[in-house]
Coordinates of C-alpha atoms and ligand atoms in Angstrom, one line a residue:
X1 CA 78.2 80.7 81.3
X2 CA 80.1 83.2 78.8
X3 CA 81.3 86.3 81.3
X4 CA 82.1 89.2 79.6
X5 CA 85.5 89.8 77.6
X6 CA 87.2 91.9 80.4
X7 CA 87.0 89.5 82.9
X8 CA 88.9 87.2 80.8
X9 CA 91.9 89.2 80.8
X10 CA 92.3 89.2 84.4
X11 CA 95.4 86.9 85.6
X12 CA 94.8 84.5 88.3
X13 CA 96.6 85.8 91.4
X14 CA 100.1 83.8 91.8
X15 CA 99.9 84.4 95.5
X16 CA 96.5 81.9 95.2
X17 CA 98.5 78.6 95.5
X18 CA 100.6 79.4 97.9
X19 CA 97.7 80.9 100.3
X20 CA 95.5 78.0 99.6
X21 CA 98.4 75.6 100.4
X22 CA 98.8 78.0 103.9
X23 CA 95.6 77.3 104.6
X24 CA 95.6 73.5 103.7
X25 CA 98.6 73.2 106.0
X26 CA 96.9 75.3 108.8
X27 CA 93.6 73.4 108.7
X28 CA 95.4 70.2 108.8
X29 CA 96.8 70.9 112.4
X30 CA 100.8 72.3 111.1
X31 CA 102.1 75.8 112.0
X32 CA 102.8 78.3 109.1
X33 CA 104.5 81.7 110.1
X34 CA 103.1 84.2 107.5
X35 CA 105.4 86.4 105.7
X36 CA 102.6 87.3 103.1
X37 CA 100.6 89.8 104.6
X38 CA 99.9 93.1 103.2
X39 CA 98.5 95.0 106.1
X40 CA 99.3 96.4 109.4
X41 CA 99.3 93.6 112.6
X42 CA 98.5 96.6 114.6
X43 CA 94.6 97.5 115.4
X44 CA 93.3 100.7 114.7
X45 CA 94.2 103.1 117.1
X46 CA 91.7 103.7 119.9
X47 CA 91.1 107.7 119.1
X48 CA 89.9 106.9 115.5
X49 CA 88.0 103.8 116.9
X50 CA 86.4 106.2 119.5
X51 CA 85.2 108.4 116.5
X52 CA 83.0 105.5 114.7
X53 CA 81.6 104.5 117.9
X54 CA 80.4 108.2 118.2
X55 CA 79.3 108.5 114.7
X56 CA 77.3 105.6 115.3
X57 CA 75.8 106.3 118.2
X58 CA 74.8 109.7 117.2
X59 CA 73.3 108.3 113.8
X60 CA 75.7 109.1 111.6
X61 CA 74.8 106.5 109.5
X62 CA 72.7 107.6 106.6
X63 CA 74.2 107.9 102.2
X64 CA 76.4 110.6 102.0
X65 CA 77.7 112.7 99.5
X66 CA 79.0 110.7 97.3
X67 CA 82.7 112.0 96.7
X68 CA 82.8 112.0 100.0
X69 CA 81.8 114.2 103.3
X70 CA 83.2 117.8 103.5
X71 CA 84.7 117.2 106.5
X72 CA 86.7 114.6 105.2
X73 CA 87.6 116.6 102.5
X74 CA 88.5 119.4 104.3
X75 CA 91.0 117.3 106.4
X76 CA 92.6 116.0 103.4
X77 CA 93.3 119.8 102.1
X78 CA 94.3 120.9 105.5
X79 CA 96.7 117.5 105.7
X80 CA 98.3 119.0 102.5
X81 CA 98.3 122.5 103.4
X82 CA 100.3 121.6 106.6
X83 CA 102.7 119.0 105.4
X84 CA 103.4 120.7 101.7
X85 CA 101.9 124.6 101.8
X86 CA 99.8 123.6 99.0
X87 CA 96.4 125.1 99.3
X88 CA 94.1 122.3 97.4
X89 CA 90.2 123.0 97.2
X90 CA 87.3 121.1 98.2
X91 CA 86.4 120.2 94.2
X92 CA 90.0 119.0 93.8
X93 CA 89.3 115.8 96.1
X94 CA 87.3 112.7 95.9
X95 CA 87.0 110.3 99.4
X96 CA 86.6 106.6 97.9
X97 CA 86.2 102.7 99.7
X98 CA 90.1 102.1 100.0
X99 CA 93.1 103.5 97.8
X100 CA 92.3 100.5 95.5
X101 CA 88.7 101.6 94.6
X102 CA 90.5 105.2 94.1
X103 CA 92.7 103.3 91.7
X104 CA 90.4 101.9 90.2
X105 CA 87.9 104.7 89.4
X106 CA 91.1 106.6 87.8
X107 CA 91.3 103.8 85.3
X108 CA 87.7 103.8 84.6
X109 CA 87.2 107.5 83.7
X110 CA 90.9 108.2 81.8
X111 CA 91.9 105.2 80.0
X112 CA 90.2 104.2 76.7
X113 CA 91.3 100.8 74.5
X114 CA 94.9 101.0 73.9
X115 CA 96.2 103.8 76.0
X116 CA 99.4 102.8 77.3
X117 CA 99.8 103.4 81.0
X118 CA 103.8 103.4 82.2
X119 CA 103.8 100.8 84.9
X120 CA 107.1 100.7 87.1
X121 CA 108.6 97.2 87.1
X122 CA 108.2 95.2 90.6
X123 CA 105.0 96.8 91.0
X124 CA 101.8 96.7 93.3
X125 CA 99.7 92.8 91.8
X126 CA 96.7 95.4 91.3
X127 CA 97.8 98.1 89.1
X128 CA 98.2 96.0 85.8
X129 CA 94.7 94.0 86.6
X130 CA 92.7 97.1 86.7
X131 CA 94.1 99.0 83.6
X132 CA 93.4 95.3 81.7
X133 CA 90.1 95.8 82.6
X134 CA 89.0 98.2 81.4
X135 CA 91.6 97.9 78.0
X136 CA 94.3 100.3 78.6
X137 CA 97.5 99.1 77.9
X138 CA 100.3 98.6 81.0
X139 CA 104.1 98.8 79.7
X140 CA 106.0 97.7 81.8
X141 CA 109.2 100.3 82.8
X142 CA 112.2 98.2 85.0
X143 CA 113.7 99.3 87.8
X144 CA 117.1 97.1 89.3
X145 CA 117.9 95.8 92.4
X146 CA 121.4 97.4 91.9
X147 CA 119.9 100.2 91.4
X148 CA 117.9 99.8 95.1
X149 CA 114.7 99.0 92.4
X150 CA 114.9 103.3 92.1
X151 CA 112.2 104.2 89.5
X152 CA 114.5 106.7 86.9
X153 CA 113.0 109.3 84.3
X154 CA 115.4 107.6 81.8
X155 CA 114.1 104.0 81.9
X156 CA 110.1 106.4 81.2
X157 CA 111.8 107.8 78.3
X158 CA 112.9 104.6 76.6
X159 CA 109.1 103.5 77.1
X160 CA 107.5 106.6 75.7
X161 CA 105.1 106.5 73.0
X162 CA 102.4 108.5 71.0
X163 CA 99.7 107.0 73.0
X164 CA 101.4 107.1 76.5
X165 CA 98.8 108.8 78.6
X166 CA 100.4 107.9 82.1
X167 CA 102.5 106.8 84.7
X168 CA 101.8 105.5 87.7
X169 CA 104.5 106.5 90.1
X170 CA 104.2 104.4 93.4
X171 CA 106.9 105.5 96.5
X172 CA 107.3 104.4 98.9
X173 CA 106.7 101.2 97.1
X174 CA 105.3 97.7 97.4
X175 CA 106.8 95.3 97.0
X176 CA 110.7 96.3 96.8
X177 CA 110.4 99.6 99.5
X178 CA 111.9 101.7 97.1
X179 CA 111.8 105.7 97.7
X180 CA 112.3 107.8 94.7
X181 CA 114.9 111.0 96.0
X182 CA 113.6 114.2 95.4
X183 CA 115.9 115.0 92.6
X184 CA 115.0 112.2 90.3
X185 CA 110.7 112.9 91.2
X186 CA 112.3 116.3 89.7
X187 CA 113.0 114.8 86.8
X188 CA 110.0 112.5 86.4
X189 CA 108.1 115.2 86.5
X190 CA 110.1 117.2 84.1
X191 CA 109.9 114.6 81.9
X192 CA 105.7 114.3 82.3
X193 CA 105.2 118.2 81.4
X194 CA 107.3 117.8 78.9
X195 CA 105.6 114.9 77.4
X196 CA 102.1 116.1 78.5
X197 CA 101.5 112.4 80.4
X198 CA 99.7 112.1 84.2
X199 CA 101.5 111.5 86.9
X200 CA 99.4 108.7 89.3
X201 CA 101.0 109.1 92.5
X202 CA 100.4 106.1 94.9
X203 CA 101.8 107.3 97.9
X204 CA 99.4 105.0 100.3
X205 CA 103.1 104.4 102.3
X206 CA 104.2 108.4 102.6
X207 CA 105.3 107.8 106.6
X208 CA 106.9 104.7 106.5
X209 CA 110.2 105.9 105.6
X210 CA 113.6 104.6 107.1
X211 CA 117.2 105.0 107.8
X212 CA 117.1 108.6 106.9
X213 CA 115.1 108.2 103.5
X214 CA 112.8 111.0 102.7
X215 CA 108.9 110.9 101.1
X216 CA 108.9 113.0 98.4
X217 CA 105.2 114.0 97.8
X218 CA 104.0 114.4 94.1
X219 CA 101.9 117.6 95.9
X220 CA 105.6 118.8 96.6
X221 CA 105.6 120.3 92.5
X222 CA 102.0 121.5 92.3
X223 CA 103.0 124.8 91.7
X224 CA 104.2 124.0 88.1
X225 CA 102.5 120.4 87.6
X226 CA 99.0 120.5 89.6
X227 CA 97.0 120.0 86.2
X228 CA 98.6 116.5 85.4
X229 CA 98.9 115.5 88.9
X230 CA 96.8 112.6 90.8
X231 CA 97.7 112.1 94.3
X232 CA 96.0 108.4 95.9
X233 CA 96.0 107.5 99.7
X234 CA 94.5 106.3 102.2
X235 CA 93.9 105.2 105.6
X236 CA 94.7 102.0 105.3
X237 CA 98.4 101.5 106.0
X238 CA 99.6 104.8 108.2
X239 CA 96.7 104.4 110.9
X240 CA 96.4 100.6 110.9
X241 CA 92.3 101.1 109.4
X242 CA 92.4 98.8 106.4
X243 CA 89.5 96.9 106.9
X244 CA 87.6 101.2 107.0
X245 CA 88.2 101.3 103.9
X246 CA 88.9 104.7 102.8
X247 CA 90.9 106.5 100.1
X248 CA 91.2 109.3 99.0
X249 CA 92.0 111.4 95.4
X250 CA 93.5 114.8 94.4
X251 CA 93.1 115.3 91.0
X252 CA 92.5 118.5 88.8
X253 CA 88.3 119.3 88.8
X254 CA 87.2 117.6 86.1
X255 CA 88.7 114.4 86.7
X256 CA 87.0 114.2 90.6
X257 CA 83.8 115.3 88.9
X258 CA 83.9 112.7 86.6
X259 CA 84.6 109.9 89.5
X260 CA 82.2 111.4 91.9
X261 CA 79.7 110.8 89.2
X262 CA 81.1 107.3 88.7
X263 CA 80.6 106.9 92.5
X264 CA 77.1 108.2 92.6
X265 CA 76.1 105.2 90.2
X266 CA 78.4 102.5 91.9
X267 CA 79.9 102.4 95.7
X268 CA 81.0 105.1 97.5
X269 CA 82.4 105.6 101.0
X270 CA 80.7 104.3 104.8
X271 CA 79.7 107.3 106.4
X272 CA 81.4 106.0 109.8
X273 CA 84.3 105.3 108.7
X274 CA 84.8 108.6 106.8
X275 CA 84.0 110.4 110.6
X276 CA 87.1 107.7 111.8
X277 CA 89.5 108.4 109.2
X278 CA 88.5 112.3 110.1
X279 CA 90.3 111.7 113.5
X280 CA 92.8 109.9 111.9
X281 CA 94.4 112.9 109.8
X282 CA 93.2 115.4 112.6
X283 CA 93.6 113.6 115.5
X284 CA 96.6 112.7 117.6
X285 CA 99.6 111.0 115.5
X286 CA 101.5 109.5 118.6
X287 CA 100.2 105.9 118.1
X288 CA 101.6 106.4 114.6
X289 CA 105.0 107.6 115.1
X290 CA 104.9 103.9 117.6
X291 CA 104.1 102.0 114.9
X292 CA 106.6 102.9 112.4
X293 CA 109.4 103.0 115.1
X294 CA 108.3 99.9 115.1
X295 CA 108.2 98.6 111.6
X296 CA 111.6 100.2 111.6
X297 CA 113.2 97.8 114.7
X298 CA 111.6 94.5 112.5
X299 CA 112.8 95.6 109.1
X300 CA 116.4 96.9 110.2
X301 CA 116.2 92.9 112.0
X302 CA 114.5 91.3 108.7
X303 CA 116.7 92.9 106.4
X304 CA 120.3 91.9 108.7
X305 CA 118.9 87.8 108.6
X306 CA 118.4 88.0 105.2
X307 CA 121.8 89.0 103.9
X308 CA 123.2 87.3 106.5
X309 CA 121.7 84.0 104.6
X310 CA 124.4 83.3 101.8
X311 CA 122.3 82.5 99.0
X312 CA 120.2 85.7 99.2
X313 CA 120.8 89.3 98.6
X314 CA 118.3 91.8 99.8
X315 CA 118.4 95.5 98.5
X316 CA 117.6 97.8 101.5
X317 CA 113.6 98.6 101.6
X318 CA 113.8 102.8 102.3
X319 CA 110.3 102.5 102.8
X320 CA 107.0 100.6 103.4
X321 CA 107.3 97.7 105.3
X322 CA 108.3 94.7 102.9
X323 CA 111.7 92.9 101.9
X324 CA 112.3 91.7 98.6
X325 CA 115.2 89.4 98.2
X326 CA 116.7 87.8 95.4
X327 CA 116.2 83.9 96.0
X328 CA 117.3 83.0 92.2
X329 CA 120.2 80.9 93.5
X330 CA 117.8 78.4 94.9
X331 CA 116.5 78.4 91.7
X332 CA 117.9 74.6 90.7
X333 CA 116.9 71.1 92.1
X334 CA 113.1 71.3 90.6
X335 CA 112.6 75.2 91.6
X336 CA 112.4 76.7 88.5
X337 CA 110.9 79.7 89.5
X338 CA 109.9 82.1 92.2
X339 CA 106.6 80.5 92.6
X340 CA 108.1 77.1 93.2
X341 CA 110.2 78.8 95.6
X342 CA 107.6 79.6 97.3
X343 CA 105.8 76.4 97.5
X344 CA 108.7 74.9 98.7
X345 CA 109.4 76.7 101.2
X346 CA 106.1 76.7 102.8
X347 CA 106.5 72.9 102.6
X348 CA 110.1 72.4 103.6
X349 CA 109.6 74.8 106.4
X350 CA 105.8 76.2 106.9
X351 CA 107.2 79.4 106.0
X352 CA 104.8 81.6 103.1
X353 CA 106.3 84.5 101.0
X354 CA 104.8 86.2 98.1
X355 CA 106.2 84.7 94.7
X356 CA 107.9 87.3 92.5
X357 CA 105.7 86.7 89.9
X358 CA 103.1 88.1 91.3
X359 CA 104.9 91.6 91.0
X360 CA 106.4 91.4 87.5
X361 CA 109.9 90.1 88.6
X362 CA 110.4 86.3 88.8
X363 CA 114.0 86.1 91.2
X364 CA 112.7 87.3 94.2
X365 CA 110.0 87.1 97.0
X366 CA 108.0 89.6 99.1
X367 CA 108.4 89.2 102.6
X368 CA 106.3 91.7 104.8
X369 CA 107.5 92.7 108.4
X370 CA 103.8 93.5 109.0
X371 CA 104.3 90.7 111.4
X372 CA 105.3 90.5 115.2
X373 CA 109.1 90.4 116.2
X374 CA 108.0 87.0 117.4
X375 CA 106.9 85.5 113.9
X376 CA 110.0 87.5 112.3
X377 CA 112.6 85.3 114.6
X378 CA 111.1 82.2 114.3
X379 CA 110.4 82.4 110.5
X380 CA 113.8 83.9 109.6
X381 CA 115.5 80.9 111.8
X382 CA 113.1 78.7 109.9
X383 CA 114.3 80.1 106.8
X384 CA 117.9 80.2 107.6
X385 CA 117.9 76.5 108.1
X386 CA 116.7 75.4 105.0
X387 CA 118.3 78.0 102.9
X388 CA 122.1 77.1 104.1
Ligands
LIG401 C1 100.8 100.4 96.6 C2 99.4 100.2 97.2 N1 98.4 101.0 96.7 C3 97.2 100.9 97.1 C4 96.8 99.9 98.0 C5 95.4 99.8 98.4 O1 95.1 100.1 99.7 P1 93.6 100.3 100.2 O2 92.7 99.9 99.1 O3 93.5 99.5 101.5 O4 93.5 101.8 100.6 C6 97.8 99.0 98.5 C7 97.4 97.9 99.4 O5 98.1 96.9 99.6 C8 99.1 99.2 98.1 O6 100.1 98.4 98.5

């Protein structure tokens, strides 16, 4: 069957051979401690829970609006009102199925064939795929492990063209952790009102920030850059609710009219679990201040192991809650690449990383403390071994 031309552009994920060899490995009886995951190990936490059990019970469970309920909305406004001062309005937000169908949207109503999109160098596997599909134009900005992989306005400028339309900004970031300091989002956005470009602003990993790093919020410089800002996030990561799905926008009017008319037409948001992820920005925050003391212990421990492991040199992850280290000395005896690596690894030792490649940088791997202390030890010993 002939599929249509965009689906042709989409890359095969590189992460595929490595899980399907997890799973191969599993099935056949072997133990594989997985580094690769990109969620929270913790459930939901019981208050939110509590809400979608009462907005089931009391019927809740009709189509909504389709950018979302106003309740929701409301508690995103009052979020940012509280944490930044900034007084958004109701028309300014759009509640989607997860920060990726957010993402998503935003490519489908502002890119046209050949707008070129600034995309930060390790970045999230998703970004690149969705601007592909629908034609836009990803150029690709580096960022350096010496450099703690630090997005800086200077390596934008070198990328800038006549047809640049936008950056996507993502801090804390996956996969390297990064956290941009205030003073150089100063001069990113400096640079984008200068330039007239957007500014999308993944900041699905605002709370998990370490060792004294700060989240600086793109909402932060509304005052002079509100009408080429677009704030994503979601519930996802900070209250442990990925499988909810729910993300949510902040975009100047006409861009969340334009998505919530996208939405009417294709999916939009499960009433329940916009009532949950209510509770979650309203509710009580204790069981999220465990969890990223918690994330904190494991990557303070992940981080140690790894550059205690000759071979390797890990940049310290600010933020978020993976470790990319450099394995590119391994890279001889047949391992040619981070994606051999990889497969390696997982056969040598049953341990499975994420292979560079599937981020844009080919010496390094993602390892995700989104994993018990228990896995961490056993996998990092695992890992020790064979590396040294
Ligand atoms: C940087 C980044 N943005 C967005 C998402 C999407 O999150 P969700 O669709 O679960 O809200 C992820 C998930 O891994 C992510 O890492």
């Amino acid at each position: 069957m002939k599929l249509a031309e965009r689906v042709s552009q989409l890359s095969p994920s590189p992460t595929m051979a490595v899980s399907a060899e997890a799973s191969r490995l599993r099935a056949s009886g072997q133990e594989v401690i997985d580094f690769s995951i990109g969620e929270p190990d913790f459930n939901t936490p019981d208050n939110i829970k509590n809400e979608g059990h009462q907005a089931i019970d009391g019927n809740f469970t009709r189509y909504t609006a389709a950018a979302g309920i106003k309740d929701l909305k409301e508690a995103v406004v009052n979020k940012y009102q509280s944490q930044y001062g900034i007084e958004y309005t109701l028309p300014e937000v759009v509640i989607s199925c997860g920060a990726k169908h957010t993402l998503f949207n935003l490519a489908f109503v502002l890119f046209d064939k050949g707008d070129e999109v600034l995309l930060p160098v390790p970045y999230w596997v998703t970004f690149p795929e969705q601007l592909k599909m629908v034609g836009a134009t990803p150029v690709e900005v580096l960022t350096e492990e010496k450099d703690n992989f630090i997005l800086r306005a200077s390596a934008i400028k070198d990328k800038l063209t006549a047809r640049t339309k936008a950056i996507i900004v993502n801090t804390p970031n996956n996969p390297t952790g990064a956290v941009i300091p205030e003073e150089e989002m100063e001069k990113i956005v400096a640079l984008a009102l200068d330039q007239n470009i957007l500014i999308i602003f993944d900041e699905c990993y605002e709370y998990f920030v370490f060792d004294g790093s700060k989240h600086t919020s793109l909402a932060q410089f509304a005052n002079r850059a509100k009408h080429l800002s677009i704030l994503v996030n979601t519930a996802s990561k900070t209250y442990a609710m990925t499988g909810w799905r729910i993300g949510y926008l902040i975009a100047p009017p006409e861009i969340c009219k334009a998505i919530g008319g996208v939405q009417s037409h294709s999916a939009n948001p499960a009433s329940v679990s916009q009532k949950a992820a209510v509770e979650s920005i309203l509710g009580d925050q204790d069981s999220v201040s465990k969890m990223i003391a918690e994330y904190d212990r494991r990557r303070q421990y992940v981080v140690d192991r790894l550059n205690g492991i000759s071979g390797l040199s890990c940049a310290n992850p600010g933020g978020a809650f993976y470790a990319f280290p450099n394995v590119s000395n391994y890279f001889k005896n047949g391992i040619g690449n981070s994606l051999e690596f990889s497969q390696w690894l997982l056969k040598e030792v049953g341990v499975a990383v994420v292979p560079g490649s599937a981020f844009g940088q080919e010496d390094y791997v993602r390892i995700s403390f989104a994993t018990s202390m228990e896995n961490l030890v056993k996998g990092l010993d695992l890992m020790e071994n064979v590396l040294t």
